[in-house]
Amino acid sequence: MAKKKVILTFPPALIEEPVTYNLIKNYDCQINILKATVRPKEKGRLVIELNGSKEAVNRGLQYLKEIGVQVEPLAQEVRHLKERCTSCSACIPHCPTAALSIDRAEMKVSFRRERCILCEACLPVCAYKAMEIEF
Ligand code: SF4
Ligand code: SF4
């Protein structure tokens, strides 16, 4: 079995297309949508985890590229650099999975890696560059 997390960017013409359905139905891939952003008449962005046999995943990725979907690998890891973090809490409302949370008693921000879906939402909001991404 193969597993790949990728970021898909759809041009406007493909937003209405049943791309994920096709991946499941025609390419035997299982899909877990981690994040979706669609702006009508602009472009769409999906963060997905593709599962299946190595061949199925490769064929699915090839299909996406052939129809014009931009495919980028998702970061391998997001790190919380404690020495830079001021526990300002600016990142907390942006984290969709509560991987970043604050201990109200101590006013200290902590990071639970197992909850992180690598969506990168915390990176631009941290003024102290305490969230780092590794590809
Ligand atoms: S925004 Fe940055 S400095 Fe502030 S709590 Fe989050 S990681 Fe720490
Ligand atoms: S990458 Fe996303 S899920 Fe992970 S800590 Fe940052 S905001 Fe939360």
mmCIF file of N, CA, C and O in Angstrom, residues 45-118:
data_model
loop_
_atom_site.group_PDB
_atom_site.id
_atom_site.type_symbol
_atom_site.label_atom_id
_atom_site.label_comp_id
_atom_site.label_asym_id
_atom_site.label_seq_id
_atom_site.Cartn_x
_atom_site.Cartn_y
_atom_site.Cartn_z
ATOM 1 N N ARG A 45 -8.363 24.667 -4.121
ATOM 2 C CA ARG A 45 -7.177 24.047 -3.533
ATOM 3 C C ARG A 45 -7.655 22.943 -2.597
ATOM 4 O O ARG A 45 -8.526 23.186 -1.753
ATOM 5 N N LEU A 46 -7.113 21.773 -2.785
ATOM 6 C CA LEU A 46 -7.467 20.638 -1.937
ATOM 7 C C LEU A 46 -6.185 20.061 -1.356
ATOM 8 O O LEU A 46 -5.191 19.915 -2.074
ATOM 9 N N VAL A 47 -6.226 19.735 -0.084
ATOM 10 C CA VAL A 47 -5.127 18.978 0.503
ATOM 11 C C VAL A 47 -5.684 17.588 0.772
ATOM 12 O O VAL A 47 -6.678 17.445 1.498
ATOM 13 N N ILE A 48 -5.115 16.600 0.131
ATOM 14 C CA ILE A 48 -5.675 15.252 0.271
ATOM 15 C C ILE A 48 -4.600 14.236 0.626
ATOM 16 O O ILE A 48 -3.408 14.443 0.374
ATOM 17 N N GLU A 49 -5.081 13.141 1.197
ATOM 18 C CA GLU A 49 -4.217 11.984 1.384
ATOM 19 C C GLU A 49 -4.742 10.922 0.439
ATOM 20 O O GLU A 49 -5.928 10.601 0.460
ATOM 21 N N LEU A 50 -3.858 10.447 -0.425
ATOM 22 C CA LEU A 50 -4.223 9.409 -1.398
ATOM 23 C C LEU A 50 -3.713 8.079 -0.879
ATOM 24 O O LEU A 50 -2.538 7.949 -0.542
ATOM 25 N N ASN A 51 -4.584 7.094 -0.845
ATOM 26 C CA ASN A 51 -4.185 5.759 -0.405
ATOM 27 C C ASN A 51 -4.536 4.759 -1.482
ATOM 28 O O ASN A 51 -5.523 4.921 -2.196
ATOM 29 N N GLY A 52 -3.749 3.710 -1.565
ATOM 30 C CA GLY A 52 -4.043 2.644 -2.524
ATOM 31 C C GLY A 52 -2.771 1.891 -2.829
ATOM 32 O O GLY A 52 -1.727 2.125 -2.205
ATOM 33 N N SER A 53 -2.860 0.962 -3.786
ATOM 34 C CA SER A 53 -1.634 0.270 -4.186
ATOM 35 C C SER A 53 -0.716 1.323 -4.806
ATOM 36 O O SER A 53 -1.172 2.387 -5.245
ATOM 37 N N LYS A 54 0.572 1.004 -4.840
ATOM 38 C CA LYS A 54 1.535 1.967 -5.390
ATOM 39 C C LYS A 54 1.141 2.336 -6.819
ATOM 40 O O LYS A 54 1.177 3.506 -7.214
ATOM 41 N N GLU A 55 0.721 1.328 -7.571
ATOM 42 C CA GLU A 55 0.347 1.563 -8.961
ATOM 43 C C GLU A 55 -0.892 2.470 -9.041
ATOM 44 O O GLU A 55 -0.940 3.404 -9.854
ATOM 45 N N ALA A 56 -1.884 2.205 -8.195
ATOM 46 C CA ALA A 56 -3.113 3.011 -8.212
ATOM 47 C C ALA A 56 -2.804 4.465 -7.879
ATOM 48 O O ALA A 56 -3.297 5.389 -8.540
ATOM 49 N N VAL A 57 -1.980 4.685 -6.861
ATOM 50 C CA VAL A 57 -1.650 6.064 -6.462
ATOM 51 C C VAL A 57 -0.888 6.767 -7.579
ATOM 52 O O VAL A 57 -1.186 7.916 -7.925
ATOM 53 N N ASN A 58 0.061 6.065 -8.191
ATOM 54 C CA ASN A 58 0.828 6.687 -9.284
ATOM 55 C C ASN A 58 -0.053 7.001 -10.484
ATOM 56 O O ASN A 58 0.065 8.055 -11.103
ATOM 57 N N ARG A 59 -0.953 6.078 -10.803
ATOM 58 C CA ARG A 59 -1.858 6.317 -11.941
ATOM 59 C C ARG A 59 -2.801 7.480 -11.632
ATOM 60 O O ARG A 59 -3.116 8.308 -12.485
ATOM 61 N N GLY A 60 -3.263 7.548 -10.390
ATOM 62 C CA GLY A 60 -4.148 8.638 -9.975
ATOM 63 C C GLY A 60 -3.447 9.982 -10.094
ATOM 64 O O GLY A 60 -4.014 10.950 -10.591
ATOM 65 N N LEU A 61 -2.182 10.035 -9.642
ATOM 66 C CA LEU A 61 -1.431 11.286 -9.725
ATOM 67 C C LEU A 61 -1.170 11.665 -11.181
ATOM 68 O O LEU A 61 -1.247 12.839 -11.553
ATOM 69 N N GLN A 62 -0.921 10.668 -12.003
ATOM 70 C CA GLN A 62 -0.700 10.923 -13.430
ATOM 71 C C GLN A 62 -1.965 11.501 -14.064
ATOM 72 O O GLN A 62 -1.920 12.456 -14.837
ATOM 73 N N TYR A 63 -3.123 10.914 -13.695
ATOM 74 C CA TYR A 63 -4.418 11.405 -14.200
ATOM 75 C C TYR A 63 -4.591 12.878 -13.841
ATOM 76 O O TYR A 63 -4.963 13.700 -14.684
ATOM 77 N N LEU A 64 -4.297 13.225 -12.581
ATOM 78 C CA LEU A 64 -4.467 14.613 -12.142
ATOM 79 C C LEU A 64 -3.610 15.557 -12.975
ATOM 80 O O LEU A 64 -4.070 16.600 -13.425
ATOM 81 N N LYS A 65 -2.360 15.169 -13.179
ATOM 82 C CA LYS A 65 -1.451 16.033 -13.946
ATOM 83 C C LYS A 65 -1.936 16.163 -15.388
ATOM 84 O O LYS A 65 -1.888 17.248 -15.964
ATOM 85 N N GLU A 66 -2.408 15.058 -15.961
ATOM 86 C CA GLU A 66 -2.842 15.089 -17.365
ATOM 87 C C GLU A 66 -4.039 16.020 -17.584
ATOM 88 O O GLU A 66 -4.155 16.646 -18.627
ATOM 89 N N ILE A 67 -4.933 16.096 -16.604
ATOM 90 C CA ILE A 67 -6.108 16.959 -16.818
ATOM 91 C C ILE A 67 -5.832 18.418 -16.420
ATOM 92 O O ILE A 67 -6.700 19.266 -16.524
ATOM 93 N N GLY A 68 -4.630 18.693 -15.921
ATOM 94 C CA GLY A 68 -4.275 20.088 -15.655
ATOM 95 C C GLY A 68 -4.327 20.499 -14.201
ATOM 96 O O GLY A 68 -4.295 21.695 -13.894
ATOM 97 N N VAL A 69 -4.410 19.522 -13.301
ATOM 98 C CA VAL A 69 -4.377 19.850 -11.869
ATOM 99 C C VAL A 69 -2.908 19.944 -11.450
ATOM 100 O O VAL A 69 -2.105 19.064 -11.777
ATOM 101 N N GLN A 70 -2.581 21.017 -10.736
ATOM 102 C CA GLN A 70 -1.202 21.156 -10.243
ATOM 103 C C GLN A 70 -1.056 20.312 -8.974
ATOM 104 O O GLN A 70 -1.863 20.433 -8.045
ATOM 105 N N VAL A 71 -0.074 19.448 -8.955
ATOM 106 C CA VAL A 71 0.116 18.537 -7.818
ATOM 107 C C VAL A 71 1.444 18.857 -7.140
ATOM 108 O O VAL A 71 2.488 18.850 -7.769
ATOM 109 N N GLU A 72 1.373 19.163 -5.842
ATOM 110 C CA GLU A 72 2.607 19.446 -5.090
ATOM 111 C C GLU A 72 2.631 18.565 -3.851
ATOM 112 O O GLU A 72 1.582 18.327 -3.242
ATOM 113 N N PRO A 73 3.793 18.107 -3.471
ATOM 114 C CA PRO A 73 3.853 17.303 -2.253
ATOM 115 C C PRO A 73 3.558 18.158 -1.033
ATOM 116 O O PRO A 73 3.933 19.330 -0.998
ATOM 117 N N LEU A 74 2.880 17.570 -0.081
ATOM 118 C CA LEU A 74 2.618 18.290 1.163
ATOM 119 C C LEU A 74 3.874 18.184 2.033
ATOM 120 O O LEU A 74 4.620 17.222 1.949
ATOM 121 N N ALA A 75 4.067 19.199 2.836
ATOM 122 C CA ALA A 75 5.232 19.177 3.719
ATOM 123 C C ALA A 75 5.270 17.895 4.531
ATOM 124 O O ALA A 75 4.239 17.322 4.869
ATOM 125 N N GLN A 76 6.441 17.468 4.849
ATOM 126 C CA GLN A 76 6.611 16.241 5.627
ATOM 127 C C GLN A 76 6.403 16.482 7.120
ATOM 128 O O GLN A 76 5.951 15.619 7.836
ATOM 129 N N GLU A 77 6.751 17.671 7.530
ATOM 130 C CA GLU A 77 6.652 17.918 8.968
ATOM 131 C C GLU A 77 6.533 19.406 9.269
ATOM 132 O O GLU A 77 7.135 20.233 8.599
ATOM 133 N N VAL A 78 5.738 19.713 10.283
ATOM 134 C CA VAL A 78 5.682 21.080 10.813
ATOM 135 C C VAL A 78 6.249 21.025 12.222
ATOM 136 O O VAL A 78 5.935 20.114 12.985
ATOM 137 N N ARG A 79 7.131 21.965 12.513
ATOM 138 C CA ARG A 79 7.757 21.968 13.834
ATOM 139 C C ARG A 79 7.426 23.237 14.594
ATOM 140 O O ARG A 79 7.312 24.309 13.999
ATOM 141 N N HIS A 80 7.294 23.085 15.882
ATOM 142 C CA HIS A 80 7.060 24.223 16.772
ATOM 143 C C HIS A 80 8.384 24.508 17.489
ATOM 144 O O HIS A 80 8.871 23.680 18.267
ATOM 145 N N LEU A 81 8.965 25.665 17.195
ATOM 146 C CA LEU A 81 10.259 25.991 17.796
ATOM 147 C C LEU A 81 9.996 26.714 19.118
ATOM 148 O O LEU A 81 9.725 27.927 19.144
ATOM 149 N N LYS A 82 10.049 25.941 20.182
ATOM 150 C CA LYS A 82 9.669 26.482 21.504
ATOM 151 C C LYS A 82 10.507 27.688 21.894
ATOM 152 O O LYS A 82 10.027 28.614 22.554
ATOM 153 N N GLU A 83 11.777 27.659 21.511
ATOM 154 C CA GLU A 83 12.663 28.756 21.926
ATOM 155 C C GLU A 83 12.261 30.084 21.286
ATOM 156 O O GLU A 83 12.601 31.152 21.787
ATOM 157 N N ARG A 84 11.531 30.026 20.176
ATOM 158 C CA ARG A 84 11.094 31.274 19.530
ATOM 159 C C ARG A 84 9.670 31.664 19.934
ATOM 160 O O ARG A 84 9.257 32.799 19.757
ATOM 161 N N CYS A 85 8.910 30.706 20.405
ATOM 162 C CA CYS A 85 7.489 30.934 20.676
ATOM 163 C C CYS A 85 7.308 31.796 21.926
ATOM 164 O O CYS A 85 7.857 31.510 22.987
ATOM 165 N N THR A 86 6.512 32.841 21.778
ATOM 166 C CA THR A 86 6.248 33.737 22.908
ATOM 167 C C THR A 86 4.893 33.430 23.561
ATOM 168 O O THR A 86 4.440 34.159 24.429
ATOM 169 N N SER A 87 4.232 32.368 23.064
ATOM 170 C CA SER A 87 2.891 31.995 23.534
ATOM 171 C C SER A 87 1.903 33.150 23.368
ATOM 172 O O SER A 87 1.014 33.362 24.190
ATOM 173 N N CYS A 88 2.066 33.870 22.253
ATOM 174 C CA CYS A 88 1.178 35.016 21.994
ATOM 175 C C CYS A 88 -0.234 34.566 21.627
ATOM 176 O O CYS A 88 -1.166 35.348 21.664
ATOM 177 N N SER A 89 -0.362 33.304 21.210
ATOM 178 C CA SER A 89 -1.634 32.640 20.875
ATOM 179 C C SER A 89 -2.253 33.080 19.537
ATOM 180 O O SER A 89 -3.374 32.688 19.228
ATOM 181 N N ALA A 90 -1.532 33.847 18.743
ATOM 182 C CA ALA A 90 -2.085 34.287 17.452
ATOM 183 C C ALA A 90 -2.411 33.104 16.529
ATOM 184 O O ALA A 90 -3.299 33.184 15.693
ATOM 185 N N CYS A 91 -1.688 32.032 16.673
ATOM 186 C CA CYS A 91 -1.878 30.883 15.783
ATOM 187 C C CYS A 91 -3.087 30.022 16.170
ATOM 188 O O CYS A 91 -3.619 29.289 15.333
ATOM 189 N N ILE A 92 -3.518 30.089 17.409
ATOM 190 C CA ILE A 92 -4.532 29.147 17.923
ATOM 191 C C ILE A 92 -5.816 29.136 17.082
ATOM 192 O O ILE A 92 -6.254 28.065 16.651
ATOM 193 N N PRO A 93 -6.428 30.303 16.802
ATOM 194 C CA PRO A 93 -7.686 30.248 16.041
ATOM 195 C C PRO A 93 -7.512 29.784 14.601
ATOM 196 O O PRO A 93 -8.493 29.443 13.937
ATOM 197 N N HIS A 94 -6.291 29.745 14.102
ATOM 198 C CA HIS A 94 -6.053 29.334 12.715
ATOM 199 C C HIS A 94 -5.804 27.837 12.585
ATOM 200 O O HIS A 94 -5.774 27.313 11.482
ATOM 201 N N CYS A 95 -5.594 27.184 13.682
ATOM 202 C CA CYS A 95 -5.268 25.751 13.631
ATOM 203 C C CYS A 95 -6.569 24.940 13.648
ATOM 204 O O CYS A 95 -7.293 24.942 14.643
ATOM 205 N N PRO A 96 -6.876 24.230 12.534
ATOM 206 C CA PRO A 96 -8.178 23.569 12.433
ATOM 207 C C PRO A 96 -8.316 22.301 13.272
ATOM 208 O O PRO A 96 -9.418 21.791 13.443
ATOM 209 N N THR A 97 -7.221 21.803 13.777
ATOM 210 C CA THR A 97 -7.293 20.507 14.471
ATOM 211 C C THR A 97 -6.923 20.599 15.943
ATOM 212 O O THR A 97 -6.788 19.577 16.613
ATOM 213 N N ALA A 98 -6.707 21.812 16.420
ATOM 214 C CA ALA A 98 -6.263 22.018 17.803
ATOM 215 C C ALA A 98 -4.919 21.348 18.076
ATOM 216 O O ALA A 98 -4.620 20.955 19.201
ATOM 217 N N ALA A 99 -4.108 21.233 17.031
ATOM 218 C CA ALA A 99 -2.731 20.757 17.242
ATOM 219 C C ALA A 99 -1.961 21.798 18.051
ATOM 220 O O ALA A 99 -1.047 21.480 18.792
ATOM 221 N N LEU A 100 -2.362 23.058 17.880
ATOM 222 C CA LEU A 100 -1.807 24.134 18.699
ATOM 223 C C LEU A 100 -2.876 24.505 19.724
ATOM 224 O O LEU A 100 -4.027 24.749 19.361
ATOM 225 N N SER A 101 -2.497 24.514 20.966
ATOM 226 C CA SER A 101 -3.487 24.852 21.995
ATOM 227 C C SER A 101 -2.796 25.628 23.106
ATOM 228 O O SER A 101 -1.564 25.634 23.207
ATOM 229 N N ILE A 102 -3.618 26.262 23.911
ATOM 230 C CA ILE A 102 -3.034 27.071 24.985
ATOM 231 C C ILE A 102 -3.501 26.576 26.344
ATOM 232 O O ILE A 102 -4.677 26.239 26.524
ATOM 233 N N ASP A 103 -2.573 26.475 27.236
ATOM 234 C CA ASP A 103 -2.891 26.148 28.625
ATOM 235 C C ASP A 103 -3.207 27.481 29.298
ATOM 236 O O ASP A 103 -2.321 28.324 29.494
ATOM 237 N N ARG A 104 -4.490 27.703 29.580
ATOM 238 C CA ARG A 104 -4.928 29.010 30.091
ATOM 239 C C ARG A 104 -4.331 29.328 31.460
ATOM 240 O O ARG A 104 -4.084 30.488 31.785
ATOM 241 N N ALA A 105 -4.106 28.319 32.252
ATOM 242 C CA ALA A 105 -3.569 28.567 33.590
ATOM 243 C C ALA A 105 -2.159 29.132 33.497
ATOM 244 O O ALA A 105 -1.813 30.100 34.173
ATOM 245 N N GLU A 106 -1.369 28.527 32.583
ATOM 246 C CA GLU A 106 0.026 28.967 32.464
ATOM 247 C C GLU A 106 0.241 29.943 31.317
ATOM 248 O O GLU A 106 1.351 30.454 31.139
ATOM 249 N N MET A 107 -0.817 30.123 30.496
ATOM 250 C CA MET A 107 -0.728 30.949 29.286
ATOM 251 C C MET A 107 0.462 30.501 28.427
ATOM 252 O O MET A 107 1.281 31.297 27.976
ATOM 253 N N LYS A 108 0.493 29.205 28.201
ATOM 254 C CA LYS A 108 1.598 28.629 27.432
ATOM 255 C C LYS A 108 1.027 27.838 26.255
ATOM 256 O O LYS A 108 0.103 27.029 26.429
ATOM 257 N N VAL A 109 1.578 28.085 25.074
ATOM 258 C CA VAL A 109 1.108 27.395 23.864
ATOM 259 C C VAL A 109 1.918 26.117 23.666
ATOM 260 O O VAL A 109 3.141 26.111 23.816
ATOM 261 N N SER A 110 1.206 25.050 23.348
ATOM 262 C CA SER A 110 1.916 23.810 23.063
ATOM 263 C C SER A 110 1.431 23.215 21.742
ATOM 264 O O SER A 110 0.354 23.563 21.240
ATOM 265 N N PHE A 111 2.227 22.323 21.205
ATOM 266 C CA PHE A 111 1.992 21.735 19.884
ATOM 267 C C PHE A 111 1.926 20.225 20.021
ATOM 268 O O PHE A 111 2.827 19.606 20.595
ATOM 269 N N ARG A 112 0.819 19.645 19.472
ATOM 270 C CA ARG A 112 0.700 18.175 19.478
ATOM 271 C C ARG A 112 0.830 17.699 18.032
ATOM 272 O O ARG A 112 -0.095 17.830 17.242
ATOM 273 N N ARG A 113 1.997 17.176 17.746
ATOM 274 C CA ARG A 113 2.333 16.793 16.370
ATOM 275 C C ARG A 113 1.340 15.792 15.784
ATOM 276 O O ARG A 113 1.006 15.849 14.611
ATOM 277 N N GLU A 114 0.864 14.861 16.628
ATOM 278 C CA GLU A 114 -0.025 13.804 16.112
ATOM 279 C C GLU A 114 -1.356 14.369 15.593
ATOM 280 O O GLU A 114 -2.060 13.715 14.851
ATOM 281 N N ARG A 115 -1.675 15.588 15.997
ATOM 282 C CA ARG A 115 -2.919 16.210 15.517
ATOM 283 C C ARG A 115 -2.705 17.077 14.279
ATOM 284 O O ARG A 115 -3.665 17.547 13.680
ATOM 285 N N CYS A 116 -1.487 17.354 13.944
ATOM 286 C CA CYS A 116 -1.184 18.297 12.858
ATOM 287 C C CYS A 116 -1.447 17.660 11.497
ATOM 288 O O CYS A 116 -0.967 16.566 11.218
ATOM 289 N N ILE A 117 -2.216 18.337 10.669
ATOM 290 C CA ILE A 117 -2.509 17.823 9.320
ATOM 291 C C ILE A 117 -1.677 18.565 8.259
ATOM 292 O O ILE A 117 -1.963 18.488 7.072
ATOM 293 N N LEU A 118 -0.678 19.302 8.697
ATOM 294 C CA LEU A 118 0.271 19.961 7.782
ATOM 295 C C LEU A 118 -0.416 20.951 6.841
ATOM 296 O O LEU A 118 -0.016 21.122 5.707
#
